Amino acid sequence: MQAVKEEHGFTVIEMTVTCMIIGLFFALAVPVWLETKVRLERDLFLHQMASTIQMAQVEARTREETVTMILSNVNQTVRVQQQNKVIHSITIPHAYQLRSNYPDQVLTFHKTGHIRGGTITFWRDQLEVGKLVVGVAAGQVRIEVKPYE
């Protein structure tokens, strides 16, 4: 009588099916992961901008002097300054552009902390993706986020 030899391991078909399942998983997961990353970056920047506006308002009140916030898409920066001295600066992420209804893209905080109401919109790839609405006088900031298409 001959001994039956048992073989261990996977067949080519089993390996192919496994590779196809793993490939399908990555094909579905990677775009979702990239979209989540873009949304987190947008949300972080919107909140950072809102905090910067509130900080500029507090600086104007505390120093009892006019403080300006300058939005510059050319330099990709947002600067808070008193006269010509920069108090705070943040970088605009490279994929974004800022647009506002403030003259010359400059927000002016009076020594009382009051500011003219307006909006700052955030654009990515020619689509509006978010908006900061600055309340009249009190300068309270409301964040509006646009869903991605």
PDB file of N, CA, C and O in Angstrom, residues 106-133:
ATOM      1  N   VAL A 106      -8.642  93.536   3.309  1.00  0.00           N
ATOM      2  CA  VAL A 106      -8.145  93.952   4.621  1.00  0.00           C
ATOM      3  C   VAL A 106      -9.311  94.108   5.592  1.00  0.00           C
ATOM      4  O   VAL A 106     -10.242  94.863   5.331  1.00  0.00           O
ATOM      5  N   LEU A 107      -9.229  93.391   6.705  1.00  0.00           N
ATOM      6  CA  LEU A 107     -10.210  93.530   7.778  1.00  0.00           C
ATOM      7  C   LEU A 107      -9.627  94.494   8.801  1.00  0.00           C
ATOM      8  O   LEU A 107      -8.479  94.320   9.229  1.00  0.00           O
ATOM      9  N   THR A 108     -10.380  95.498   9.185  1.00  0.00           N
ATOM     10  CA  THR A 108      -9.897  96.500  10.124  1.00  0.00           C
ATOM     11  C   THR A 108     -10.681  96.398  11.428  1.00  0.00           C
ATOM     12  O   THR A 108     -11.900  96.567  11.437  1.00  0.00           O
ATOM     13  N   PHE A 109      -9.965  96.139  12.512  1.00  0.00           N
ATOM     14  CA  PHE A 109     -10.562  96.060  13.844  1.00  0.00           C
ATOM     15  C   PHE A 109     -10.259  97.376  14.556  1.00  0.00           C
ATOM     16  O   PHE A 109      -9.100  97.737  14.730  1.00  0.00           O
ATOM     17  N   HIS A 110     -11.305  98.073  14.972  1.00  0.00           N
ATOM     18  CA  HIS A 110     -11.133  99.346  15.664  1.00  0.00           C
ATOM     19  C   HIS A 110     -10.708  99.089  17.101  1.00  0.00           C
ATOM     20  O   HIS A 110     -10.789  97.956  17.596  1.00  0.00           O
ATOM     21  N   LYS A 111     -10.267 100.137  17.797  1.00  0.00           N
ATOM     22  CA  LYS A 111      -9.734  99.940  19.144  1.00  0.00           C
ATOM     23  C   LYS A 111     -10.757  99.376  20.125  1.00  0.00           C
ATOM     24  O   LYS A 111     -10.395  98.840  21.162  1.00  0.00           O
ATOM     25  N   THR A 112     -12.030  99.459  19.779  1.00  0.00           N
ATOM     26  CA  THR A 112     -13.073  98.850  20.615  1.00  0.00           C
ATOM     27  C   THR A 112     -13.284  97.374  20.276  1.00  0.00           C
ATOM     28  O   THR A 112     -14.070  96.686  20.919  1.00  0.00           O
ATOM     29  N   GLY A 113     -12.617  96.907  19.233  1.00  0.00           N
ATOM     30  CA  GLY A 113     -12.779  95.523  18.787  1.00  0.00           C
ATOM     31  C   GLY A 113     -13.845  95.377  17.723  1.00  0.00           C
ATOM     32  O   GLY A 113     -14.036  94.295  17.173  1.00  0.00           O
ATOM     33  N   HIS A 114     -14.557  96.450  17.417  1.00  0.00           N
ATOM     34  CA  HIS A 114     -15.615  96.391  16.416  1.00  0.00           C
ATOM     35  C   HIS A 114     -15.033  96.296  15.010  1.00  0.00           C
ATOM     36  O   HIS A 114     -13.951  96.795  14.740  1.00  0.00           O
ATOM     37  N   ILE A 115     -15.798  95.650  14.138  1.00  0.00           N
ATOM     38  CA  ILE A 115     -15.390  95.433  12.756  1.00  0.00           C
ATOM     39  C   ILE A 115     -16.625  95.510  11.875  1.00  0.00           C
ATOM     40  O   ILE A 115     -17.732  95.207  12.311  1.00  0.00           O
ATOM     41  N   ARG A 116     -16.417  95.914  10.658  1.00  0.00           N
ATOM     42  CA  ARG A 116     -17.498  95.907   9.670  1.00  0.00           C
ATOM     43  C   ARG A 116     -17.821  94.453   9.333  1.00  0.00           C
ATOM     44  O   ARG A 116     -16.926  93.641   9.146  1.00  0.00           O
ATOM     45  N   GLY A 117     -19.088  94.104   9.286  1.00  0.00           N
ATOM     46  CA  GLY A 117     -19.476  92.742   8.956  1.00  0.00           C
ATOM     47  C   GLY A 117     -19.108  92.377   7.526  1.00  0.00           C
ATOM     48  O   GLY A 117     -18.996  93.245   6.656  1.00  0.00           O
ATOM     49  N   GLY A 118     -18.908  91.119   7.280  1.00  0.00           N
ATOM     50  CA  GLY A 118     -18.574  90.676   5.929  1.00  0.00           C
ATOM     51  C   GLY A 118     -18.354  89.177   5.873  1.00  0.00           C
ATOM     52  O   GLY A 118     -18.603  88.460   6.839  1.00  0.00           O
ATOM     53  N   THR A 119     -17.884  88.717   4.726  1.00  0.00           N
ATOM     54  CA  THR A 119     -17.635  87.283   4.544  1.00  0.00           C
ATOM     55  C   THR A 119     -16.258  87.055   3.932  1.00  0.00           C
ATOM     56  O   THR A 119     -15.753  87.868   3.171  1.00  0.00           O
ATOM     57  N   ILE A 120     -15.705  85.926   4.290  1.00  0.00           N
ATOM     58  CA  ILE A 120     -14.470  85.442   3.671  1.00  0.00           C
ATOM     59  C   ILE A 120     -14.810  84.060   3.138  1.00  0.00           C
ATOM     60  O   ILE A 120     -15.222  83.182   3.893  1.00  0.00           O
ATOM     61  N   THR A 121     -14.659  83.867   1.833  1.00  0.00           N
ATOM     62  CA  THR A 121     -14.973  82.562   1.247  1.00  0.00           C
ATOM     63  C   THR A 121     -13.678  81.825   0.918  1.00  0.00           C
ATOM     64  O   THR A 121     -12.663  82.427   0.587  1.00  0.00           O
ATOM     65  N   PHE A 122     -13.750  80.503   1.002  1.00  0.00           N
ATOM     66  CA  PHE A 122     -12.613  79.628   0.757  1.00  0.00           C
ATOM     67  C   PHE A 122     -12.882  78.852  -0.522  1.00  0.00           C
ATOM     68  O   PHE A 122     -13.930  78.235  -0.664  1.00  0.00           O
ATOM     69  N   TRP A 123     -11.929  78.874  -1.423  1.00  0.00           N
ATOM     70  CA  TRP A 123     -12.083  78.224  -2.724  1.00  0.00           C
ATOM     71  C   TRP A 123     -10.983  77.198  -2.920  1.00  0.00           C
ATOM     72  O   TRP A 123      -9.835  77.422  -2.573  1.00  0.00           O
ATOM     73  N   ARG A 124     -11.375  76.070  -3.499  1.00  0.00           N
ATOM     74  CA  ARG A 124     -10.413  75.011  -3.852  1.00  0.00           C
ATOM     75  C   ARG A 124     -10.827  74.477  -5.210  1.00  0.00           C
ATOM     76  O   ARG A 124     -11.972  74.050  -5.392  1.00  0.00           O
ATOM     77  N   ASP A 125      -9.921  74.503  -6.153  1.00  0.00           N
ATOM     78  CA  ASP A 125     -10.188  74.016  -7.511  1.00  0.00           C
ATOM     79  C   ASP A 125     -11.448  74.664  -8.102  1.00  0.00           C
ATOM     80  O   ASP A 125     -12.321  73.987  -8.623  1.00  0.00           O
ATOM     81  N   GLN A 126     -11.548  75.971  -7.981  1.00  0.00           N
ATOM     82  CA  GLN A 126     -12.648  76.759  -8.544  1.00  0.00           C
ATOM     83  C   GLN A 126     -14.004  76.459  -7.908  1.00  0.00           C
ATOM     84  O   GLN A 126     -15.041  76.809  -8.469  1.00  0.00           O
ATOM     85  N   LEU A 127     -14.038  75.791  -6.767  1.00  0.00           N
ATOM     86  CA  LEU A 127     -15.281  75.514  -6.043  1.00  0.00           C
ATOM     87  C   LEU A 127     -15.219  76.165  -4.668  1.00  0.00           C
ATOM     88  O   LEU A 127     -14.203  76.076  -3.976  1.00  0.00           O
ATOM     89  N   GLU A 128     -16.329  76.792  -4.271  1.00  0.00           N
ATOM     90  CA  GLU A 128     -16.396  77.345  -2.925  1.00  0.00           C
ATOM     91  C   GLU A 128     -16.592  76.193  -1.944  1.00  0.00           C
ATOM     92  O   GLU A 128     -17.533  75.412  -2.075  1.00  0.00           O
ATOM     93  N   VAL A 129     -15.691  76.081  -0.973  1.00  0.00           N
ATOM     94  CA  VAL A 129     -15.751  74.958  -0.041  1.00  0.00           C
ATOM     95  C   VAL A 129     -16.044  75.386   1.396  1.00  0.00           C
ATOM     96  O   VAL A 129     -16.281  74.534   2.255  1.00  0.00           O
ATOM     97  N   GLY A 130     -16.020  76.679   1.662  1.00  0.00           N
ATOM     98  CA  GLY A 130     -16.303  77.127   3.014  1.00  0.00           C
ATOM     99  C   GLY A 130     -16.437  78.632   3.074  1.00  0.00           C
ATOM    100  O   GLY A 130     -16.061  79.343   2.142  1.00  0.00           O
ATOM    101  N   LYS A 131     -16.977  79.100   4.194  1.00  0.00           N
ATOM    102  CA  LYS A 131     -17.205  80.531   4.343  1.00  0.00           C
ATOM    103  C   LYS A 131     -17.139  80.902   5.812  1.00  0.00           C
ATOM    104  O   LYS A 131     -17.634  80.166   6.673  1.00  0.00           O
ATOM    105  N   LEU A 132     -16.508  82.041   6.092  1.00  0.00           N
ATOM    106  CA  LEU A 132     -16.545  82.629   7.420  1.00  0.00           C
ATOM    107  C   LEU A 132     -17.406  83.877   7.317  1.00  0.00           C
ATOM    108  O   LEU A 132     -17.162  84.734   6.471  1.00  0.00           O
ATOM    109  N   VAL A 133     -18.407  83.968   8.154  1.00  0.00           N
ATOM    110  CA  VAL A 133     -19.284  85.137   8.181  1.00  0.00           C
ATOM    111  C   VAL A 133     -18.967  85.903   9.456  1.00  0.00           C
ATOM    112  O   VAL A 133     -19.111  85.378  10.557  1.00  0.00           O
TER     113      VAL A 133
END
